[in-house]
PDB file of C-alpha atoms and ligand atoms in Angstrom:
ATOM      1  CA  HIS A   1      99.803 102.173 124.833  1.00 56.00           C
ATOM      2  CA  SER A   2     102.482 100.673 127.030  1.00 67.00           C
ATOM      3  CA  PRO A   3     103.182  97.153 125.820  1.00 80.00           C
ATOM      4  CA  LEU A   4     103.199  94.393 128.450  1.00 91.00           C
ATOM      5  CA  GLN A   5     104.165  96.042 131.730  1.00 90.00           C
ATOM      6  CA  GLY A   6     104.865  94.055 134.893  1.00 91.00           C
ATOM      7  CA  ASP A   7     106.870  91.014 135.866  1.00 93.00           C
ATOM      8  CA  HIS A   8     104.451  88.107 135.567  1.00 97.00           C
ATOM      9  CA  PRO A   9     106.236  84.846 134.696  1.00 97.00           C
ATOM     10  CA  GLY A  10     106.817  84.745 130.939  1.00 97.00           C
ATOM     11  CA  PHE A  11     106.593  88.511 130.408  1.00 97.00           C
ATOM     12  CA  SER A  12     110.342  89.145 130.158  1.00 97.00           C
ATOM     13  CA  GLU A  13     110.682  86.296 127.643  1.00 97.00           C
ATOM     14  CA  ALA A  14     107.845  87.844 125.632  1.00 97.00           C
ATOM     15  CA  ARG A  15     109.550  91.232 125.673  1.00 97.00           C
ATOM     16  CA  ARG A  16     112.720  89.562 124.378  1.00 97.00           C
ATOM     17  CA  ALA A  17     110.793  87.910 121.560  1.00 97.00           C
ATOM     18  CA  ALA A  18     109.103  91.219 120.687  1.00 97.00           C
ATOM     19  CA  ALA A  19     112.439  93.043 120.658  1.00 97.00           C
ATOM     20  CA  ALA A  20     113.801  90.415 118.268  1.00 97.00           C
ATOM     21  CA  LEU A  21     110.748  90.875 116.014  1.00 97.00           C
ATOM     22  CA  ALA A  22     111.132  94.676 115.984  1.00 96.00           C
ATOM     23  CA  GLN A  23     114.809  94.269 115.181  1.00 97.00           C
ATOM     24  CA  VAL A  24     114.249  91.868 112.275  1.00 96.00           C
ATOM     25  CA  THR A  25     111.224  93.659 110.793  1.00 96.00           C
ATOM     26  CA  GLY A  26     112.197  97.273 111.456  1.00 95.00           C
ATOM     27  CA  VAL A  27     108.610  97.759 112.619  1.00 95.00           C
ATOM     28  CA  ALA A  28     108.394  99.295 116.097  1.00 93.00           C
ATOM     29  CA  ARG A  29     104.752  98.345 116.731  1.00 94.00           C
ATOM     30  CA  HIS A  30     102.382  95.761 115.284  1.00 95.00           C
ATOM     31  CA  ARG A  31      98.828  96.935 116.078  1.00 92.00           C
ATOM     32  CA  ILE A  32      97.042  93.598 115.556  1.00 94.00           C
ATOM     33  CA  ALA A  33      98.040  89.965 116.025  1.00 96.00           C
ATOM     34  CA  VAL A  34      96.299  87.042 114.337  1.00 95.00           C
ATOM     35  CA  VAL A  35      96.715  83.409 115.349  1.00 96.00           C
ATOM     36  CA  LEU A  36      95.774  81.089 112.487  1.00 93.00           C
ATOM     37  CA  GLY A  37      94.261  77.777 113.621  1.00 90.00           C
ATOM     38  CA  SER A  38      93.366  74.622 111.688  1.00 83.00           C
ATOM     39  CA  GLY A  39      91.859  75.590 108.340  1.00 81.00           C
ATOM     40  CA  TRP A  40      92.694  79.295 108.537  1.00 86.00           C
ATOM     41  CA  GLY A  41      96.053  79.128 106.780  1.00 81.00           C
ATOM     42  CA  GLY A  42      95.047  81.056 103.669  1.00 78.00           C
ATOM     43  CA  ALA A  43      93.957  84.241 105.437  1.00 76.00           C
ATOM     44  CA  ALA A  44      97.317  86.025 105.655  1.00 73.00           C
ATOM     45  CA  GLU A  45      97.572  86.884 101.945  1.00 78.00           C
ATOM     46  CA  LEU A  46      94.229  88.699 102.053  1.00 81.00           C
ATOM     47  CA  ILE A  47      95.048  90.740 105.129  1.00 83.00           C
ATOM     48  CA  GLY A  48      97.923  92.698 103.599  1.00 86.00           C
ATOM     49  CA  GLU A  49     101.416  92.512 102.183  1.00 90.00           C
ATOM     50  CA  THR A  50     103.793  90.192 104.003  1.00 93.00           C
ATOM     51  CA  THR A  51     107.092  92.024 104.479  1.00 94.00           C
ATOM     52  CA  HIS A  52     108.896  89.454 106.668  1.00 96.00           C
ATOM     53  CA  THR A  53     108.438  85.762 107.431  1.00 95.00           C
ATOM     54  CA  ILE A  54     110.303  84.516 110.489  1.00 96.00           C
ATOM     55  CA  PRO A  55     110.413  80.913 111.810  1.00 94.00           C
ATOM     56  CA  THR A  56     109.091  81.225 115.353  1.00 94.00           C
ATOM     57  CA  ALA A  57     111.746  78.751 116.545  1.00 92.00           C
ATOM     58  CA  GLU A  58     114.290  81.535 115.890  1.00 94.00           C
ATOM     59  CA  LEU A  59     112.589  83.813 118.422  1.00 96.00           C
ATOM     60  CA  PRO A  60     113.229  83.696 122.183  1.00 96.00           C
ATOM     61  CA  GLY A  61     110.800  81.541 124.128  1.00 95.00           C
ATOM     62  CA  PHE A  62     109.207  79.663 121.228  1.00 93.00           C
ATOM     63  CA  ALA A  63     109.666  75.917 121.359  1.00 83.00           C
ATOM     64  CA  ALA A  64     111.386  74.104 118.492  1.00 80.00           C
ATOM     65  CA  PRO A  65     108.890  72.584 116.058  1.00 73.00           C
ATOM     66  CA  SER A  66     107.383  69.531 117.697  1.00 70.00           C
ATOM     67  CA  VAL A  67     106.173  67.951 114.464  1.00 70.00           C
ATOM     68  CA  PRO A  68     108.967  67.077 111.975  1.00 73.00           C
ATOM     69  CA  GLY A  69     108.628  69.200 108.837  1.00 72.00           C
ATOM     70  CA  HIS A  70     106.151  71.560 110.476  1.00 77.00           C
ATOM     71  CA  ASN A  71     108.083  74.813 110.649  1.00 83.00           C
ATOM     72  CA  PRO A  72     105.765  77.454 112.123  1.00 89.00           C
ATOM     73  CA  THR A  73     106.364  81.071 111.144  1.00 93.00           C
ATOM     74  CA  VAL A  74     105.241  84.525 112.180  1.00 95.00           C
ATOM     75  CA  ARG A  75     104.677  87.040 109.394  1.00 95.00           C
ATOM     76  CA  SER A  76     104.905  90.810 109.612  1.00 95.00           C
ATOM     77  CA  VAL A  77     102.169  92.119 107.333  1.00 93.00           C
ATOM     78  CA  ARG A  78     101.511  95.696 106.207  1.00 91.00           C
ATOM     79  CA  LEU A  79      97.723  95.959 106.474  1.00 86.00           C
ATOM     80  CA  ASN A  80      95.645  96.850 103.429  1.00 73.00           C
ATOM     81  CA  GLY A  81      94.906 100.544 103.654  1.00 64.00           C
ATOM     82  CA  GLY A  82      96.256 100.616 107.189  1.00 51.00           C
ATOM     83  CA  GLY A  83      98.242 103.886 107.423  1.00 47.00           C
ATOM     84  CA  GLY A  84     101.444 102.544 108.890  1.00 46.00           C
ATOM     85  CA  GLU A  85     103.696 103.760 106.042  1.00 47.00           C
ATOM     86  CA  ASP A  86     106.023 105.072 108.717  1.00 46.00           C
ATOM     87  CA  SER A  87     107.965 102.488 110.728  1.00 46.00           C
ATOM     88  CA  SER A  88     105.703 103.031 113.733  1.00 47.00           C
ATOM     89  CA  GLY A  89     103.869  99.947 112.526  1.00 46.00           C
ATOM     90  CA  ALA A  90     100.443 101.323 113.361  1.00 54.00           C
ATOM     91  CA  GLY A  91      99.261  99.646 110.182  1.00 89.00           C
ATOM     92  CA  HIS A  92     101.087  96.362 110.677  1.00 93.00           C
ATOM     93  CA  ALA A  93      99.909  92.953 111.859  1.00 94.00           C
ATOM     94  CA  LEU A  94     101.678  89.887 113.180  1.00 96.00           C
ATOM     95  CA  ILE A  95     100.271  86.687 111.697  1.00 95.00           C
ATOM     96  CA  PHE A  96     101.234  83.591 113.674  1.00 96.00           C
ATOM     97  CA  GLY A  97     100.927  80.663 111.270  1.00 89.00           C
ATOM     98  CA  SER A  98     100.245  78.266 114.104  1.00 83.00           C
ATOM     99  CA  ARG A  99      99.942  78.204 117.850  1.00 87.00           C
ATOM    100  CA  THR A 100     101.397  76.150 120.674  1.00 89.00           C
ATOM    101  CA  HIS A 101      98.722  73.747 121.871  1.00 91.00           C
ATOM    102  CA  TYR A 102      98.453  72.875 125.553  1.00 94.00           C
ATOM    103  CA  TYR A 103      98.767  69.173 124.673  1.00 93.00           C
ATOM    104  CA  GLU A 104     102.272  69.728 123.195  1.00 90.00           C
ATOM    105  CA  HIS A 105     104.058  70.590 126.439  1.00 89.00           C
ATOM    106  CA  ARG A 106     101.293  70.542 129.043  1.00 92.00           C
ATOM    107  CA  ASP A 107     102.368  74.015 130.061  1.00 94.00           C
ATOM    108  CA  ALA A 108      99.882  76.894 129.814  1.00 96.00           C
ATOM    109  CA  GLY A 109     102.682  79.462 130.119  1.00 96.00           C
ATOM    110  CA  THR A 110     104.245  78.108 126.932  1.00 94.00           C
ATOM    111  CA  VAL A 111     100.854  78.356 125.217  1.00 96.00           C
ATOM    112  CA  ALA A 112     100.560  82.005 126.356  1.00 97.00           C
ATOM    113  CA  HIS A 113     103.908  83.039 124.863  1.00 97.00           C
ATOM    114  CA  THR A 114     102.375  83.842 121.470  1.00 97.00           C
ATOM    115  CA  VAL A 115      99.813  86.378 122.730  1.00 98.00           C
ATOM    116  CA  ARG A 116     102.263  87.793 125.290  1.00 98.00           C
ATOM    117  CA  THR A 117     104.813  88.368 122.512  1.00 98.00           C
ATOM    118  CA  ALA A 118     102.096  90.089 120.482  1.00 98.00           C
ATOM    119  CA  ALA A 119     101.239  92.334 123.447  1.00 98.00           C
ATOM    120  CA  ALA A 120     104.912  93.150 123.977  1.00 98.00           C
ATOM    121  CA  ALA A 121     105.165  93.979 120.251  1.00 97.00           C
ATOM    122  CA  GLY A 122     102.523  96.679 120.738  1.00 96.00           C
ATOM    123  CA  ALA A 123      99.420  94.811 119.651  1.00 96.00           C
ATOM    124  CA  GLU A 124      96.111  96.045 121.054  1.00 95.00           C
ATOM    125  CA  ILE A 125      93.932  93.357 119.469  1.00 95.00           C
ATOM    126  CA  VAL A 126      94.482  89.631 119.057  1.00 97.00           C
ATOM    127  CA  VAL A 127      92.357  87.552 116.686  1.00 96.00           C
ATOM    128  CA  LEU A 128      92.295  83.896 117.743  1.00 97.00           C
ATOM    129  CA  THR A 129      91.094  81.438 115.118  1.00 95.00           C
ATOM    130  CA  ASN A 130      90.719  77.705 115.492  1.00 95.00           C
ATOM    131  CA  GLY A 131      89.217  74.582 114.039  1.00 92.00           C
ATOM    132  CA  CYS A 132      86.694  72.754 116.172  1.00 94.00           C
ATOM    133  CA  GLY A 133      83.961  70.200 116.480  1.00 95.00           C
ATOM    134  CA  SER A 134      80.331  71.314 116.432  1.00 95.00           C
ATOM    135  CA  LEU A 135      77.661  70.364 118.949  1.00 96.00           C
ATOM    136  CA  VAL A 136      75.041  72.197 116.865  1.00 96.00           C
ATOM    137  CA  PRO A 137      73.774  70.006 113.992  1.00 92.00           C
ATOM    138  CA  GLU A 138      72.953  73.050 111.780  1.00 93.00           C
ATOM    139  CA  TRP A 139      76.612  74.119 111.890  1.00 94.00           C
ATOM    140  CA  ALA A 140      78.046  71.784 109.235  1.00 87.00           C
ATOM    141  CA  PRO A 141      81.785  71.424 108.555  1.00 87.00           C
ATOM    142  CA  GLY A 142      82.974  74.655 106.891  1.00 89.00           C
ATOM    143  CA  THR A 143      80.770  76.917 109.046  1.00 92.00           C
ATOM    144  CA  PRO A 144      82.552  79.879 110.651  1.00 94.00           C
ATOM    145  CA  VAL A 145      81.251  80.693 114.143  1.00 97.00           C
ATOM    146  CA  LEU A 146      82.023  83.737 116.314  1.00 97.00           C
ATOM    147  CA  VAL A 147      83.230  82.786 119.790  1.00 98.00           C
ATOM    148  CA  ALA A 148      80.903  84.474 122.293  1.00 98.00           C
ATOM    149  CA  ASP A 149      82.403  82.931 125.428  1.00 98.00           C
ATOM    150  CA  HIS A 150      84.429  79.898 126.502  1.00 98.00           C
ATOM    151  CA  ILE A 151      84.422  77.091 129.070  1.00 98.00           C
ATOM    152  CA  ASN A 152      87.940  76.093 130.095  1.00 98.00           C
ATOM    153  CA  LEU A 153      87.933  72.365 130.840  1.00 98.00           C
ATOM    154  CA  THR A 154      91.719  72.000 130.734  1.00 98.00           C
ATOM    155  CA  GLY A 155      92.063  72.467 134.499  1.00 97.00           C
ATOM    156  CA  ALA A 156      95.004  74.733 133.637  1.00 98.00           C
ATOM    157  CA  THR A 157      95.645  78.495 133.397  1.00 98.00           C
ATOM    158  CA  PRO A 158      98.576  80.613 132.121  1.00 98.00           C
ATOM    159  CA  LEU A 159      98.216  82.915 135.170  1.00 98.00           C
ATOM    160  CA  VAL A 160     100.350  82.540 138.303  1.00 97.00           C
ATOM    161  CA  GLY A 161      99.640  84.193 141.650  1.00 96.00           C
ATOM    162  CA  ALA A 162      96.871  86.490 142.838  1.00 95.00           C
ATOM    163  CA  ASN A 163      95.897  87.651 139.351  1.00 95.00           C
ATOM    164  CA  PHE A 164      92.134  87.763 139.755  1.00 96.00           C
ATOM    165  CA  VAL A 165      91.474  88.703 136.125  1.00 97.00           C
ATOM    166  CA  ASP A 166      87.870  89.484 135.173  1.00 98.00           C
ATOM    167  CA  LEU A 167      86.801  87.629 132.019  1.00 98.00           C
ATOM    168  CA  THR A 168      83.450  89.333 131.456  1.00 98.00           C
ATOM    169  CA  ASP A 169      83.008  90.115 127.750  1.00 98.00           C
ATOM    170  CA  LEU A 170      86.355  88.441 127.128  1.00 98.00           C
ATOM    171  CA  TYR A 171      85.428  88.011 123.435  1.00 98.00           C
ATOM    172  CA  SER A 172      84.999  91.607 122.323  1.00 97.00           C
ATOM    173  CA  PRO A 173      81.335  92.512 121.705  1.00 98.00           C
ATOM    174  CA  ARG A 174      82.632  95.476 119.677  1.00 96.00           C
ATOM    175  CA  ILE A 175      84.521  93.284 117.189  1.00 95.00           C
ATOM    176  CA  ARG A 176      81.741  90.683 117.105  1.00 96.00           C
ATOM    177  CA  GLU A 177      79.437  93.511 115.994  1.00 95.00           C
ATOM    178  CA  ILE A 178      81.904  94.480 113.259  1.00 93.00           C
ATOM    179  CA  ALA A 179      82.066  90.826 112.168  1.00 94.00           C
ATOM    180  CA  ARG A 180      78.277  90.717 111.871  1.00 94.00           C
ATOM    181  CA  GLU A 181      78.365  93.884 109.753  1.00 93.00           C
ATOM    182  CA  VAL A 182      80.757  92.052 107.427  1.00 91.00           C
ATOM    183  CA  ASP A 183      78.614  88.899 107.389  1.00 91.00           C
ATOM    184  CA  SER A 184      75.241  89.114 109.120  1.00 94.00           C
ATOM    185  CA  SER A 185      74.732  85.346 108.834  1.00 93.00           C
ATOM    186  CA  LEU A 186      77.549  84.559 111.302  1.00 95.00           C
ATOM    187  CA  PRO A 187      76.311  82.485 114.253  1.00 97.00           C
ATOM    188  CA  GLU A 188      78.037  82.666 117.605  1.00 98.00           C
ATOM    189  CA  GLY A 189      78.581  80.114 120.315  1.00 98.00           C
ATOM    190  CA  VAL A 190      80.370  78.949 123.429  1.00 98.00           C
ATOM    191  CA  TYR A 191      83.714  77.251 122.824  1.00 98.00           C
ATOM    192  CA  VAL A 192      84.755  74.451 125.213  1.00 98.00           C
ATOM    193  CA  GLN A 193      88.484  73.778 125.465  1.00 98.00           C
ATOM    194  CA  PHE A 194      89.461  70.224 126.320  1.00 98.00           C
ATOM    195  CA  SER A 195      93.122  69.513 127.032  1.00 97.00           C
ATOM    196  CA  GLY A 196      93.423  66.931 124.222  1.00 96.00           C
ATOM    197  CA  PRO A 197      95.272  65.513 122.319  1.00 95.00           C
ATOM    198  CA  GLN A 198      92.626  62.799 122.258  1.00 96.00           C
ATOM    199  CA  TYR A 199      89.220  63.750 120.904  1.00 94.00           C
ATOM    200  CA  GLU A 200      86.264  63.676 123.302  1.00 95.00           C
ATOM    201  CA  THR A 201      84.295  60.555 123.924  1.00 95.00           C
ATOM    202  CA  PRO A 202      80.615  60.777 122.965  1.00 94.00           C
ATOM    203  CA  ALA A 203      79.819  60.998 126.691  1.00 96.00           C
ATOM    204  CA  GLU A 204      82.204  63.950 127.104  1.00 97.00           C
ATOM    205  CA  VAL A 205      80.596  65.619 124.074  1.00 96.00           C
ATOM    206  CA  ARG A 206      77.147  65.186 125.642  1.00 96.00           C
ATOM    207  CA  TYR A 207      78.579  66.668 128.853  1.00 98.00           C
ATOM    208  CA  ALA A 208      79.981  69.668 126.954  1.00 98.00           C
ATOM    209  CA  LYS A 209      76.534  70.214 125.415  1.00 97.00           C
ATOM    210  CA  ALA A 210      74.806  69.830 128.803  1.00 98.00           C
ATOM    211  CA  ILE A 211      76.981  72.534 130.389  1.00 98.00           C
ATOM    212  CA  GLY A 212      76.223  75.032 127.612  1.00 98.00           C
ATOM    213  CA  GLY A 213      78.925  74.362 125.045  1.00 98.00           C
ATOM    214  CA  ASP A 214      78.375  74.708 121.285  1.00 98.00           C
ATOM    215  CA  LEU A 215      81.925  73.998 120.006  1.00 98.00           C
ATOM    216  CA  VAL A 216      84.681  71.696 121.264  1.00 98.00           C
ATOM    217  CA  GLY A 217      88.371  72.219 120.664  1.00 97.00           C
ATOM    218  CA  MET A 218      91.863  72.038 122.124  1.00 97.00           C
ATOM    219  CA  SER A 219      92.936  75.687 122.035  1.00 97.00           C
ATOM    220  CA  THR A 220      91.816  79.311 122.389  1.00 98.00           C
ATOM    221  CA  ALA A 221      90.557  79.508 125.999  1.00 98.00           C
ATOM    222  CA  LEU A 222      94.057  79.550 127.529  1.00 98.00           C
ATOM    223  CA  ASP A 223      95.270  81.957 124.807  1.00 98.00           C
ATOM    224  CA  ALA A 224      92.321  84.273 125.527  1.00 98.00           C
ATOM    225  CA  ILE A 225      92.878  84.302 129.305  1.00 98.00           C
ATOM    226  CA  ALA A 226      96.537  85.255 128.771  1.00 98.00           C
ATOM    227  CA  ALA A 227      95.522  87.871 126.199  1.00 98.00           C
ATOM    228  CA  ARG A 228      93.045  89.560 128.568  1.00 98.00           C
ATOM    229  CA  HIS A 229      95.647  89.488 131.357  1.00 97.00           C
ATOM    230  CA  ALA A 230      98.150  91.102 128.965  1.00 97.00           C
ATOM    231  CA  GLY A 231      95.653  93.901 128.216  1.00 96.00           C
ATOM    232  CA  LEU A 232      94.636  92.851 124.684  1.00 97.00           C
ATOM    233  CA  GLU A 233      91.170  93.096 123.159  1.00 97.00           C
ATOM    234  CA  VAL A 234      90.278  89.545 122.099  1.00 98.00           C
ATOM    235  CA  PHE A 235      88.264  88.319 119.126  1.00 97.00           C
ATOM    236  CA  GLY A 236      87.748  84.612 118.489  1.00 97.00           C
ATOM    237  CA  MET A 237      86.453  82.820 115.432  1.00 96.00           C
ATOM    238  CA  SER A 238      86.017  79.068 115.015  1.00 96.00           C
ATOM    239  CA  LEU A 239      85.783  77.041 111.855  1.00 93.00           C
ATOM    240  CA  VAL A 240      83.642  73.968 112.270  1.00 94.00           C
ATOM    241  CA  THR A 241      85.611  71.188 110.657  1.00 90.00           C
ATOM    242  CA  ASN A 242      83.679  68.236 111.982  1.00 88.00           C
ATOM    243  CA  ALA A 243      80.643  67.197 113.936  1.00 87.00           C
ATOM    244  CA  ALA A 244      81.822  66.425 117.463  1.00 88.00           C
ATOM    245  CA  ALA A 245      82.269  62.769 118.320  1.00 84.00           C
ATOM    246  CA  GLY A 246      79.023  60.888 118.536  1.00 80.00           C
ATOM    247  CA  PHE A 247      77.135  63.608 116.703  1.00 76.00           C
ATOM    248  CA  SER A 248      77.728  62.162 113.297  1.00 72.00           C
ATOM    249  CA  GLY A 249      77.789  58.409 113.769  1.00 64.00           C
ATOM    250  CA  GLU A 250      81.177  58.078 112.105  1.00 66.00           C
ATOM    251  CA  PRO A 251      84.541  58.112 113.959  1.00 68.00           C
ATOM    252  CA  LEU A 252      86.495  61.392 113.699  1.00 68.00           C
ATOM    253  CA  SER A 253      89.313  61.528 111.189  1.00 73.00           C
ATOM    254  CA  HIS A 254      92.029  64.162 111.117  1.00 72.00           C
ATOM    255  CA  ALA A 255      92.019  63.962 107.325  1.00 77.00           C
ATOM    256  CA  GLU A 256      88.370  65.024 107.259  1.00 72.00           C
ATOM    257  CA  VAL A 257      89.247  67.934 109.517  1.00 66.00           C
ATOM    258  CA  VAL A 258      91.977  69.185 107.185  1.00 69.00           C
ATOM    259  CA  GLU A 259      89.813  68.799 104.094  1.00 78.00           C
ATOM    260  CA  ALA A 260      86.832  70.700 105.542  1.00 71.00           C
ATOM    261  CA  GLY A 261      89.158  73.543 106.463  1.00 69.00           C
ATOM    262  CA  GLN A 262      90.544  73.760 102.943  1.00 76.00           C
ATOM    263  CA  ALA A 263      87.078  73.794 101.407  1.00 79.00           C
ATOM    264  CA  ALA A 264      85.991  76.731 103.555  1.00 82.00           C
ATOM    265  CA  GLY A 265      89.327  78.550 103.148  1.00 78.00           C
ATOM    266  CA  PRO A 266      88.422  81.268 100.652  1.00 80.00           C
ATOM    267  CA  ARG A 267      85.236  82.309 102.448  1.00 81.00           C
ATOM    268  CA  ILE A 268      86.702  82.491 105.944  1.00 81.00           C
ATOM    269  CA  SER A 269      89.895  84.178 104.765  1.00 80.00           C
ATOM    270  CA  ALA A 270      87.855  86.899 103.036  1.00 81.00           C
ATOM    271  CA  LEU A 271      85.759  87.218 106.188  1.00 83.00           C
ATOM    272  CA  LEU A 272      88.818  87.602 108.405  1.00 82.00           C
ATOM    273  CA  ALA A 273      90.352  90.160 106.030  1.00 82.00           C
ATOM    274  CA  GLY A 274      87.067  92.081 105.945  1.00 82.00           C
ATOM    275  CA  ILE A 275      86.923  92.260 109.721  1.00 83.00           C
ATOM    276  CA  ILE A 276      90.565  93.295 110.058  1.00 80.00           C
ATOM    277  CA  ASP A 277      90.153  95.995 107.412  1.00 79.00           C
ATOM    278  CA  ARG A 278      87.472  97.507 109.610  1.00 79.00           C
TER     279      ARG A 278
HETATM  280  N1  LIG B   1      88.623  68.659 121.133  1.00 64.68           N
HETATM  281  C1  LIG B   1      88.392  68.741 119.826  1.00 64.68           C
HETATM  282  N2  LIG B   1      89.263  69.447 119.081  1.00 64.68           N
HETATM  283  C2  LIG B   1      89.034  69.519 117.776  1.00 64.68           C
HETATM  284  N3  LIG B   1      89.748  70.171 116.837  1.00 64.68           N
HETATM  285  C3  LIG B   1      89.129  69.960 115.692  1.00 64.68           C
HETATM  286  I1  LIG B   1      89.826  70.744 113.929  1.00 64.68           I
HETATM  287  N4  LIG B   1      88.018  69.193 115.825  1.00 64.68           N
HETATM  288  C4  LIG B   1      87.938  68.899 117.149  1.00 64.68           C
HETATM  289  C5  LIG B   1      87.034  68.153 117.959  1.00 64.68           C
HETATM  290  O1  LIG B   1      86.042  67.565 117.510  1.00 64.68           O
HETATM  291  N5  LIG B   1      87.294  68.111 119.289  1.00 64.68           N
END
């Protein structure tokens, strides 16, 4: 497995960040990377033993925290049962406690830095989790949904130049099958990424539904495109934290989003750990 070959914009920065991670953790290769989105914070403890916690702002290419007091970290975790006793890191994961959203800098390359760093650190799989709004009434807040495909409405892409990347089966059917073995009740759906930071209008939500969307959010699609381009197998899981605008009659509140995530925490963290153990 040759991590992140080539000279695409952002790749050398990612290799620098990965070298810094290997240096700090003493782990040559982290086999899996996990990006924890809204509501998924509690999963890391269940995935394995955290051996290092590094503020991402200390690594090359990661922006300084944009929200005062929010100090995102990346954790090096020795996977439960994952061999990896030797420093090769075959049994190690990188857990990114947050992601860069497109709406923070309006630059898709900056968004892609997380998954590119993971690829440069030797990861072969990236698990992208997020919080989102649901266009499916049966999927109440707290419902975890497997991402089957995405619609990228940002108008942006992390790719530059003639990189005609195929996105067929972008969200790994193999890992989705494993997820269903862990929890056969898991639904799956199409995730629509809006640029944000504003929520969708009810008309935009109806549009997202009309074009085949089941979930609306402000992340994941751009991360997944960069991950496929970097040669990673991609698995996406959404946590419904709210009914999309206009589907519930009440205005959206960020507080409600946070609270729904916390309520579902234990179940989705156990689910994520179960999938990663496989
Ligand atoms: N675009 C969009 N992003 C979200 N993130 C969360 I959590 N809920 C939503 C939502 O309803 N719409």
